[in-house]
PDB file of C-alpha atoms in Angstrom:
ATOM      1  CA  UNK G1136       0.000   0.000   0.000  1.00  0.00           C
ATOM      2  CA  UNK G1137       1.409   3.409  -0.945  1.00  0.00           C
ATOM      3  CA  UNK G1138       2.638   5.862   1.674  1.00  0.00           C
ATOM      4  CA  UNK G1139       3.202   9.604   1.419  1.00  0.00           C
ATOM      5  CA  UNK G1140       5.167  12.293   3.248  1.00  0.00           C
ATOM      6  CA  UNK G1141       5.058  16.058   3.252  1.00  0.00           C
ATOM      7  CA  UNK G1142       8.335  17.444   1.907  1.00  0.00           C
ATOM      8  CA  UNK G1143       8.039  21.169   2.333  1.00  0.00           C
ATOM      9  CA  UNK G1144       4.872  22.258   0.497  1.00  0.00           C
ATOM     10  CA  UNK G1145       4.765  19.047  -1.585  1.00  0.00           C
ATOM     11  CA  UNK G1146       3.423  15.570  -0.935  1.00  0.00           C
ATOM     12  CA  UNK G1147       5.714  12.739  -2.085  1.00  0.00           C
ATOM     13  CA  UNK G1148       4.057   9.320  -2.478  1.00  0.00           C
ATOM     14  CA  UNK G1149       5.887   5.963  -2.575  1.00  0.00           C
ATOM     15  CA  UNK G1150       4.977   2.398  -3.542  1.00  0.00           C
ATOM     16  CA  UNK G1151       7.203  -0.571  -4.304  1.00  0.00           C
ATOM     17  CA  UNK G1152       7.484  -4.287  -4.860  1.00  0.00           C
ATOM     18  CA  UNK G1153      10.106  -6.981  -5.388  1.00  0.00           C
ATOM     19  CA  UNK G1154       9.647 -10.378  -7.057  1.00  0.00           C
ATOM     20  CA  UNK G1155      11.783 -13.466  -7.585  1.00  0.00           C
ATOM     21  CA  UNK G1156      11.072 -13.611 -11.321  1.00  0.00           C
ATOM     22  CA  UNK G1157      10.686 -16.831 -13.292  1.00  0.00           C
ATOM     23  CA  UNK G1158      14.239 -18.163 -13.519  1.00  0.00           C
ATOM     24  CA  UNK G1159      16.237 -17.508 -10.330  1.00  0.00           C
ATOM     25  CA  UNK G1160      16.122 -19.878  -7.345  1.00  0.00           C
ATOM     26  CA  UNK G1161      16.015 -17.047  -4.789  1.00  0.00           C
ATOM     27  CA  UNK G1162      15.352 -13.327  -4.668  1.00  0.00           C
ATOM     28  CA  UNK G1163      18.593 -11.477  -4.001  1.00  0.00           C
ATOM     29  CA  UNK G1164      16.991  -8.040  -4.386  1.00  0.00           C
ATOM     30  CA  UNK G1165      15.988  -5.991  -1.355  1.00  0.00           C
ATOM     31  CA  UNK G1166      13.961  -2.791  -1.322  1.00  0.00           C
ATOM     32  CA  UNK G1167      13.151  -0.100   1.195  1.00  0.00           C
ATOM     33  CA  UNK G1168       9.709   1.392   0.796  1.00  0.00           C
ATOM     34  CA  UNK G1169       9.746   4.139   3.428  1.00  0.00           C
ATOM     35  CA  UNK G1170       7.745   4.201   6.645  1.00  0.00           C
ATOM     36  CA  UNK G1171       9.188   7.210   8.488  1.00  0.00           C
ATOM     37  CA  UNK G1172      10.863   9.531   5.992  1.00  0.00           C
ATOM     38  CA  UNK G1173      11.051  10.216   2.254  1.00  0.00           C
ATOM     39  CA  UNK G1174      13.834   7.705   1.587  1.00  0.00           C
ATOM     40  CA  UNK G1175      13.642   4.721  -0.803  1.00  0.00           C
ATOM     41  CA  UNK G1176      16.266   2.111  -1.745  1.00  0.00           C
ATOM     42  CA  UNK G1177      16.623  -0.654  -4.327  1.00  0.00           C
ATOM     43  CA  UNK G1178      19.591  -3.026  -3.998  1.00  0.00           C
ATOM     44  CA  UNK G1179      20.334  -5.956  -6.324  1.00  0.00           C
ATOM     45  CA  UNK G1180      22.528  -8.627  -4.729  1.00  0.00           C
ATOM     46  CA  UNK G1181      25.161 -10.723  -6.425  1.00  0.00           C
ATOM     47  CA  UNK G1182      27.462 -13.488  -5.285  1.00  0.00           C
ATOM     48  CA  UNK G1183      25.360 -16.649  -5.385  1.00  0.00           C
ATOM     49  CA  UNK G1184      24.538 -19.123  -2.591  1.00  0.00           C
ATOM     50  CA  UNK G1185      22.159 -16.501  -1.154  1.00  0.00           C
ATOM     51  CA  UNK G1186      25.106 -14.220  -0.323  1.00  0.00           C
ATOM     52  CA  UNK G1187      23.780 -11.609  -2.714  1.00  0.00           C
ATOM     53  CA  UNK G1188      20.634 -11.419  -0.616  1.00  0.00           C
ATOM     54  CA  UNK G1189      22.795 -10.824   2.456  1.00  0.00           C
ATOM     55  CA  UNK G1190      24.691  -7.989   0.777  1.00  0.00           C
ATOM     56  CA  UNK G1191      21.552  -6.252  -0.473  1.00  0.00           C
ATOM     57  CA  UNK G1192      19.841  -6.654   2.906  1.00  0.00           C
ATOM     58  CA  UNK G1193      22.852  -5.144   4.705  1.00  0.00           C
ATOM     59  CA  UNK G1194      22.753  -2.238   2.256  1.00  0.00           C
ATOM     60  CA  UNK G1195      19.070  -1.461   2.739  1.00  0.00           C
ATOM     61  CA  UNK G1196      19.264  -1.800   6.532  1.00  0.00           C
ATOM     62  CA  UNK G1197      22.448   0.278   6.831  1.00  0.00           C
ATOM     63  CA  UNK G1198      21.182   3.175   4.731  1.00  0.00           C
ATOM     64  CA  UNK G1199      17.836   3.167   6.522  1.00  0.00           C
ATOM     65  CA  UNK G1200      19.470   3.163   9.959  1.00  0.00           C
ATOM     66  CA  UNK G1201      22.016   5.827   9.023  1.00  0.00           C
ATOM     67  CA  UNK G1202      19.306   8.208   7.860  1.00  0.00           C
ATOM     68  CA  UNK G1203      17.331   7.561  11.050  1.00  0.00           C
ATOM     69  CA  UNK G1204      20.390   8.205  13.205  1.00  0.00           C
ATOM     70  CA  UNK G1205      21.415  11.398  11.434  1.00  0.00           C
ATOM     71  CA  UNK G1206      17.846  12.690  11.476  1.00  0.00           C
ATOM     72  CA  UNK G1207      17.770  12.271  15.259  1.00  0.00           C
ATOM     73  CA  UNK G1208      21.191  13.853  15.791  1.00  0.00           C
ATOM     74  CA  UNK G1209      20.117  17.140  14.164  1.00  0.00           C
ATOM     75  CA  UNK G1210      22.344  19.998  13.014  1.00  0.00           C
ATOM     76  CA  UNK G1211      25.288  19.092  15.234  1.00  0.00           C
ATOM     77  CA  UNK G1212      26.024  16.116  12.982  1.00  0.00           C
ATOM     78  CA  UNK G1213      27.228  18.428  10.239  1.00  0.00           C
ATOM     79  CA  UNK G1214      29.642  21.378   9.975  1.00  0.00           C
ATOM     80  CA  UNK G1215      27.544  24.453  10.569  1.00  0.00           C
ATOM     81  CA  UNK G1216      28.907  26.381   7.566  1.00  0.00           C
ATOM     82  CA  UNK G1217      27.927  23.781   4.985  1.00  0.00           C
ATOM     83  CA  UNK G1218      24.827  24.643   2.931  1.00  0.00           C
ATOM     84  CA  UNK G1219      21.977  22.123   3.030  1.00  0.00           C
ATOM     85  CA  UNK G1220      22.766  20.932  -0.518  1.00  0.00           C
ATOM     86  CA  UNK G1221      26.266  19.845   0.439  1.00  0.00           C
ATOM     87  CA  UNK G1222      25.066  18.375   3.736  1.00  0.00           C
ATOM     88  CA  UNK G1223      22.606  16.102   1.945  1.00  0.00           C
ATOM     89  CA  UNK G1224      25.126  15.147  -0.745  1.00  0.00           C
ATOM     90  CA  UNK G1225      27.565  14.054   1.943  1.00  0.00           C
ATOM     91  CA  UNK G1226      24.860  12.300   3.931  1.00  0.00           C
ATOM     92  CA  UNK G1227      23.917  10.145   0.940  1.00  0.00           C
ATOM     93  CA  UNK G1228      27.521   9.309   0.054  1.00  0.00           C
ATOM     94  CA  UNK G1229      28.429   8.401   3.654  1.00  0.00           C
ATOM     95  CA  UNK G1230      25.350   6.188   4.075  1.00  0.00           C
ATOM     96  CA  UNK G1231      26.294   4.115   1.025  1.00  0.00           C
ATOM     97  CA  UNK G1232      29.994   4.021   1.893  1.00  0.00           C
ATOM     98  CA  UNK G1233      29.049   2.717   5.338  1.00  0.00           C
ATOM     99  CA  UNK G1234      26.944  -0.007   3.711  1.00  0.00           C
ATOM    100  CA  UNK G1235      29.937  -0.916   1.553  1.00  0.00           C
ATOM    101  CA  UNK G1236      32.156  -1.240   4.648  1.00  0.00           C
ATOM    102  CA  UNK G1237      29.603  -3.398   6.447  1.00  0.00           C
ATOM    103  CA  UNK G1238      29.341  -5.776   3.495  1.00  0.00           C
ATOM    104  CA  UNK G1239      33.110  -5.975   3.031  1.00  0.00           C
ATOM    105  CA  UNK G1240      33.694  -6.677   6.735  1.00  0.00           C
ATOM    106  CA  UNK G1241      30.925  -9.302   6.852  1.00  0.00           C
ATOM    107  CA  UNK G1242      32.436 -11.131   3.873  1.00  0.00           C
ATOM    108  CA  UNK G1243      35.939 -10.945   5.361  1.00  0.00           C
ATOM    109  CA  UNK G1244      34.689 -12.571   8.563  1.00  0.00           C
ATOM    110  CA  UNK G1245      32.781 -15.378   6.815  1.00  0.00           C
ATOM    111  CA  UNK G1246      34.479 -17.268   4.000  1.00  0.00           C
ATOM    112  CA  UNK G1247      31.160 -18.566   2.688  1.00  0.00           C
ATOM    113  CA  UNK G1248      30.231 -14.988   1.779  1.00  0.00           C
ATOM    114  CA  UNK G1249      33.486 -14.116   0.024  1.00  0.00           C
ATOM    115  CA  UNK G1250      32.872 -12.065  -3.127  1.00  0.00           C
ATOM    116  CA  UNK G1251      29.326 -11.042  -2.260  1.00  0.00           C
ATOM    117  CA  UNK G1252      28.220  -7.613  -3.367  1.00  0.00           C
ATOM    118  CA  UNK G1253      25.304  -5.607  -4.635  1.00  0.00           C
ATOM    119  CA  UNK G1254      24.190  -2.584  -6.580  1.00  0.00           C
ATOM    120  CA  UNK G1255      22.316   0.263  -4.941  1.00  0.00           C
ATOM    121  CA  UNK G1256      20.117   3.189  -5.832  1.00  0.00           C
ATOM    122  CA  UNK G1257      18.948   5.248  -2.864  1.00  0.00           C
ATOM    123  CA  UNK G1258      16.711   8.307  -3.246  1.00  0.00           C
ATOM    124  CA  UNK G1259      15.929  10.945  -0.630  1.00  0.00           C
ATOM    125  CA  UNK G1260      13.665  13.996  -0.875  1.00  0.00           C
ATOM    126  CA  UNK G1261      14.312  17.172   1.118  1.00  0.00           C
ATOM    127  CA  UNK G1262      13.542  20.895   0.758  1.00  0.00           C
ATOM    128  CA  UNK G1263      12.532  20.862  -2.908  1.00  0.00           C
ATOM    129  CA  UNK G1264      15.356  18.592  -4.092  1.00  0.00           C
ATOM    130  CA  UNK G1265      15.945  14.888  -4.563  1.00  0.00           C
ATOM    131  CA  UNK G1266      19.270  13.167  -3.898  1.00  0.00           C
ATOM    132  CA  UNK G1267      20.249   9.889  -5.565  1.00  0.00           C
ATOM    133  CA  UNK G1268      23.112   7.684  -4.437  1.00  0.00           C
ATOM    134  CA  UNK G1269      24.080   5.288  -7.215  1.00  0.00           C
ATOM    135  CA  UNK G1270      26.492   2.351  -7.549  1.00  0.00           C
ATOM    136  CA  UNK G1271      26.102  -0.404 -10.155  1.00  0.00           C
ATOM    137  CA  UNK G1272      23.505  -1.009 -12.853  1.00  0.00           C
ATOM    138  CA  UNK G1273      20.202  -0.562 -11.068  1.00  0.00           C
ATOM    139  CA  UNK G1274      18.578   2.601 -12.371  1.00  0.00           C
ATOM    140  CA  UNK G1275      16.557   5.687 -11.507  1.00  0.00           C
ATOM    141  CA  UNK G1276      14.253   7.207 -14.125  1.00  0.00           C
ATOM    142  CA  UNK G1277      12.295  10.443 -14.104  1.00  0.00           C
ATOM    143  CA  UNK G1278       9.006  10.526 -15.998  1.00  0.00           C
ATOM    144  CA  UNK G1279       7.919  14.092 -16.694  1.00  0.00           C
ATOM    145  CA  UNK G1280       4.994  14.525 -19.045  1.00  0.00           C
ATOM    146  CA  UNK G1281       5.493  12.246 -22.036  1.00  0.00           C
ATOM    147  CA  UNK G1282       9.253  11.876 -21.494  1.00  0.00           C
ATOM    148  CA  UNK G1283      11.209   9.253 -19.562  1.00  0.00           C
ATOM    149  CA  UNK G1284      14.832  10.015 -18.691  1.00  0.00           C
ATOM    150  CA  UNK G1285      17.444   7.825 -17.023  1.00  0.00           C
ATOM    151  CA  UNK G1286      19.020   9.887 -14.239  1.00  0.00           C
ATOM    152  CA  UNK G1287      21.751   7.325 -13.519  1.00  0.00           C
ATOM    153  CA  UNK G1288      24.407   5.790 -15.724  1.00  0.00           C
ATOM    154  CA  UNK G1289      25.172   2.064 -15.478  1.00  0.00           C
ATOM    155  CA  UNK G1290      28.557   1.171 -14.022  1.00  0.00           C
ATOM    156  CA  UNK G1291      28.991  -1.609 -16.576  1.00  0.00           C
ATOM    157  CA  UNK G1292      31.710  -2.917 -18.847  1.00  0.00           C
ATOM    158  CA  UNK G1293      29.624  -1.894 -21.842  1.00  0.00           C
ATOM    159  CA  UNK G1294      29.296   1.728 -20.751  1.00  0.00           C
ATOM    160  CA  UNK G1295      33.005   1.975 -19.924  1.00  0.00           C
ATOM    161  CA  UNK G1296      33.918   0.477 -23.287  1.00  0.00           C
ATOM    162  CA  UNK G1297      31.565   2.780 -25.191  1.00  0.00           C
ATOM    163  CA  UNK G1298      33.058   5.828 -23.506  1.00  0.00           C
ATOM    164  CA  UNK G1299      36.611   4.643 -24.132  1.00  0.00           C
ATOM    165  CA  UNK G1300      36.047   3.711 -27.776  1.00  0.00           C
ATOM    166  CA  UNK G1301      33.500   6.447 -28.503  1.00  0.00           C
ATOM    167  CA  UNK G1302      31.130   3.823 -29.921  1.00  0.00           C
ATOM    168  CA  UNK G1303      27.356   3.941 -30.124  1.00  0.00           C
ATOM    169  CA  UNK G1304      25.192   1.598 -28.047  1.00  0.00           C
ATOM    170  CA  UNK G1305      24.113  -0.138 -31.265  1.00  0.00           C
ATOM    171  CA  UNK G1306      27.751  -0.891 -32.105  1.00  0.00           C
ATOM    172  CA  UNK G1307      28.375  -2.313 -28.638  1.00  0.00           C
ATOM    173  CA  UNK G1308      25.302  -4.543 -28.493  1.00  0.00           C
ATOM    174  CA  UNK G1309      27.320  -7.693 -29.321  1.00  0.00           C
ATOM    175  CA  UNK G1310      30.231  -6.843 -27.028  1.00  0.00           C
ATOM    176  CA  UNK G1311      31.252  -9.880 -24.893  1.00  0.00           C
ATOM    177  CA  UNK G1312      30.658  -9.452 -21.133  1.00  0.00           C
ATOM    178  CA  UNK G1313      28.809  -6.205 -21.834  1.00  0.00           C
ATOM    179  CA  UNK G1314      26.587  -6.580 -18.751  1.00  0.00           C
ATOM    180  CA  UNK G1315      29.412  -7.145 -16.262  1.00  0.00           C
ATOM    181  CA  UNK G1316      29.138  -4.629 -13.417  1.00  0.00           C
ATOM    182  CA  UNK G1317      32.403  -2.754 -12.893  1.00  0.00           C
ATOM    183  CA  UNK G1318      31.421  -0.967  -9.673  1.00  0.00           C
ATOM    184  CA  UNK G1319      29.449  -2.484  -6.800  1.00  0.00           C
ATOM    185  CA  UNK G1320      29.225  -2.466  -3.029  1.00  0.00           C
ATOM    186  CA  UNK G1321      31.266  -4.951  -1.000  1.00  0.00           C
ATOM    187  CA  UNK G1322      33.973  -5.787  -3.531  1.00  0.00           C
ATOM    188  CA  UNK G1323      36.578  -3.397  -2.118  1.00  0.00           C
ATOM    189  CA  UNK G1324      37.164  -1.536   1.132  1.00  0.00           C
ATOM    190  CA  UNK G1325      36.250   1.760  -0.535  1.00  0.00           C
ATOM    191  CA  UNK G1326      33.691   2.614  -3.198  1.00  0.00           C
ATOM    192  CA  UNK G1327      32.998   5.766  -5.167  1.00  0.00           C
ATOM    193  CA  UNK G1328      29.356   6.815  -4.987  1.00  0.00           C
ATOM    194  CA  UNK G1329      27.692   8.863  -7.713  1.00  0.00           C
ATOM    195  CA  UNK G1330      25.452  11.433  -6.011  1.00  0.00           C
ATOM    196  CA  UNK G1331      22.921  13.094  -8.304  1.00  0.00           C
ATOM    197  CA  UNK G1332      20.610  15.890  -7.226  1.00  0.00           C
ATOM    198  CA  UNK G1333      18.044  18.155  -8.834  1.00  0.00           C
ATOM    199  CA  UNK G1334      14.879  20.050  -8.027  1.00  0.00           C
ATOM    200  CA  UNK G1335      11.567  18.233  -8.310  1.00  0.00           C
ATOM    201  CA  UNK G1336       8.140  19.582  -9.192  1.00  0.00           C
ATOM    202  CA  UNK G1337       4.518  18.520  -8.901  1.00  0.00           C
ATOM    203  CA  UNK G1338       3.670  15.774 -11.387  1.00  0.00           C
ATOM    204  CA  UNK G1339       7.153  14.255 -11.503  1.00  0.00           C
ATOM    205  CA  UNK G1340       7.127  10.457 -11.360  1.00  0.00           C
ATOM    206  CA  UNK G1341      10.308   8.568 -10.476  1.00  0.00           C
ATOM    207  CA  UNK G1342      11.042   4.868 -11.022  1.00  0.00           C
ATOM    208  CA  UNK G1343      13.827   3.090  -9.123  1.00  0.00           C
ATOM    209  CA  UNK G1344      14.408  -0.419 -10.465  1.00  0.00           C
ATOM    210  CA  UNK G1345      16.816  -3.325 -10.623  1.00  0.00           C
ATOM    211  CA  UNK G1346      18.044  -4.553 -13.994  1.00  0.00           C
ATOM    212  CA  UNK G1347      15.511  -7.373 -13.770  1.00  0.00           C
ATOM    213  CA  UNK G1348      12.991  -4.741 -14.834  1.00  0.00           C
ATOM    214  CA  UNK G1349      15.015  -2.439 -17.099  1.00  0.00           C
ATOM    215  CA  UNK G1350      16.585  -5.457 -18.807  1.00  0.00           C
ATOM    216  CA  UNK G1351      13.204  -6.909 -19.758  1.00  0.00           C
ATOM    217  CA  UNK G1352      11.220  -3.791 -20.715  1.00  0.00           C
ATOM    218  CA  UNK G1353      12.089  -0.807 -22.894  1.00  0.00           C
ATOM    219  CA  UNK G1354      12.059   2.698 -21.472  1.00  0.00           C
ATOM    220  CA  UNK G1355       8.851   3.587 -23.375  1.00  0.00           C
ATOM    221  CA  UNK G1356       7.164   0.439 -22.041  1.00  0.00           C
ATOM    222  CA  UNK G1357       8.098   1.336 -18.473  1.00  0.00           C
ATOM    223  CA  UNK G1358       6.806   4.886 -18.954  1.00  0.00           C
ATOM    224  CA  UNK G1359       3.513   3.655 -20.410  1.00  0.00           C
ATOM    225  CA  UNK G1360       2.903   1.139 -17.630  1.00  0.00           C
ATOM    226  CA  UNK G1361       3.914   3.557 -14.871  1.00  0.00           C
ATOM    227  CA  UNK G1362       1.506   6.244 -16.063  1.00  0.00           C
ATOM    228  CA  UNK G1363      -1.441   4.041 -17.099  1.00  0.00           C
ATOM    229  CA  UNK G1364      -3.080   4.201 -13.665  1.00  0.00           C
ATOM    230  CA  UNK G1365      -3.270   6.669 -10.819  1.00  0.00           C
ATOM    231  CA  UNK G1366      -2.517   3.883  -8.332  1.00  0.00           C
ATOM    232  CA  UNK G1367       1.229   3.495  -7.736  1.00  0.00           C
ATOM    233  CA  UNK G1368       0.621   0.074  -6.184  1.00  0.00           C
ATOM    234  CA  UNK G1369      -1.192  -1.149  -9.282  1.00  0.00           C
ATOM    235  CA  UNK G1370       1.508   0.316 -11.525  1.00  0.00           C
ATOM    236  CA  UNK G1371       4.238  -1.509  -9.590  1.00  0.00           C
ATOM    237  CA  UNK G1372       2.300  -4.760  -9.844  1.00  0.00           C
ATOM    238  CA  UNK G1373       1.888  -4.288 -13.593  1.00  0.00           C
ATOM    239  CA  UNK G1374       5.599  -3.514 -14.065  1.00  0.00           C
ATOM    240  CA  UNK G1375       6.509  -6.752 -12.284  1.00  0.00           C
ATOM    241  CA  UNK G1376       3.923  -8.738 -14.250  1.00  0.00           C
ATOM    242  CA  UNK G1377       5.131  -7.326 -17.579  1.00  0.00           C
ATOM    243  CA  UNK G1378       8.762  -8.153 -16.802  1.00  0.00           C
ATOM    244  CA  UNK G1379       7.735 -11.703 -15.896  1.00  0.00           C
ATOM    245  CA  UNK G1380       5.632 -11.990 -19.048  1.00  0.00           C
ATOM    246  CA  UNK G1381       8.715 -10.941 -21.025  1.00  0.00           C
ATOM    247  CA  UNK G1382      10.689 -13.818 -19.514  1.00  0.00           C
ATOM    248  CA  UNK G1383      11.388 -12.897 -15.885  1.00  0.00           C
ATOM    249  CA  UNK G1384      15.064 -13.760 -16.343  1.00  0.00           C
ATOM    250  CA  UNK G1385      16.167 -12.053 -13.116  1.00  0.00           C
ATOM    251  CA  UNK G1386      14.785 -10.836  -9.810  1.00  0.00           C
ATOM    252  CA  UNK G1387      12.596  -7.792 -10.369  1.00  0.00           C
ATOM    253  CA  UNK G1388      12.266  -4.738  -8.125  1.00  0.00           C
ATOM    254  CA  UNK G1389      10.447  -1.469  -8.703  1.00  0.00           C
ATOM    255  CA  UNK G1390       9.680   1.564  -6.560  1.00  0.00           C
ATOM    256  CA  UNK G1391       7.515   4.369  -7.936  1.00  0.00           C
ATOM    257  CA  UNK G1392       7.568   7.853  -6.412  1.00  0.00           C
ATOM    258  CA  UNK G1393       5.199  10.657  -7.366  1.00  0.00           C
ATOM    259  CA  UNK G1394       5.314  14.331  -6.373  1.00  0.00           C
ATOM    260  CA  UNK G1395       1.795  15.554  -5.655  1.00  0.00           C
ATOM    261  CA  UNK G1396      -0.003  18.641  -4.479  1.00  0.00           C
ATOM    262  CA  UNK G1397      -0.574  18.639  -0.691  1.00  0.00           C
TER     263      UNK G1397
END
């Protein structure tokens, strides 16, 4: 069931769902659909033997707890001279870096979890802006009017190769290992986090998803399904169903977020 929060003069509504898909033996995705603040997370685990589920669960729980803790601690948590924009940028980056450390340390202490990792997209709304923390190949889209725009860029071998060779995506479609993730949480002691921010406005619709969704449906298909109903819960259900109907080759996670009038 969807939940909404007042963010300044706006209402921001969230709904989300995760599904095992039709091929995988377990669901290694984890999602955070918020209960206390305007924060949502999608994390796609990798590592096999259920270790991917452990990594993604650590990520979701760590980010959630960090935002709760820093919300309670108030202004003293941050240098007083920093503007709110920089405070929230740092807050997002630190939350994800802490998740990375927790995964890395858990794997180091338990040989059965060696090599586990996960992607993450976390999104927080505050004072007229959204903040995205991004590592890996899960994605965040913004749907505004008839347009859908990817706000994140996949950390994949294909994207790195295309940038290096200045090739088009059509030219790289047959590239071997194109879907290999080149940046993820838990693989190293440190990780670089992309932090993206922008202003939002009434009517904006955001989709956070794992590649089990974006890999099965085109961007126009996701836009059409997401906007076909006023119910975010129904739209999430239909996104999952459509990805499964297309093959369901991976775990599927989707969170929809809509900015509404109060």
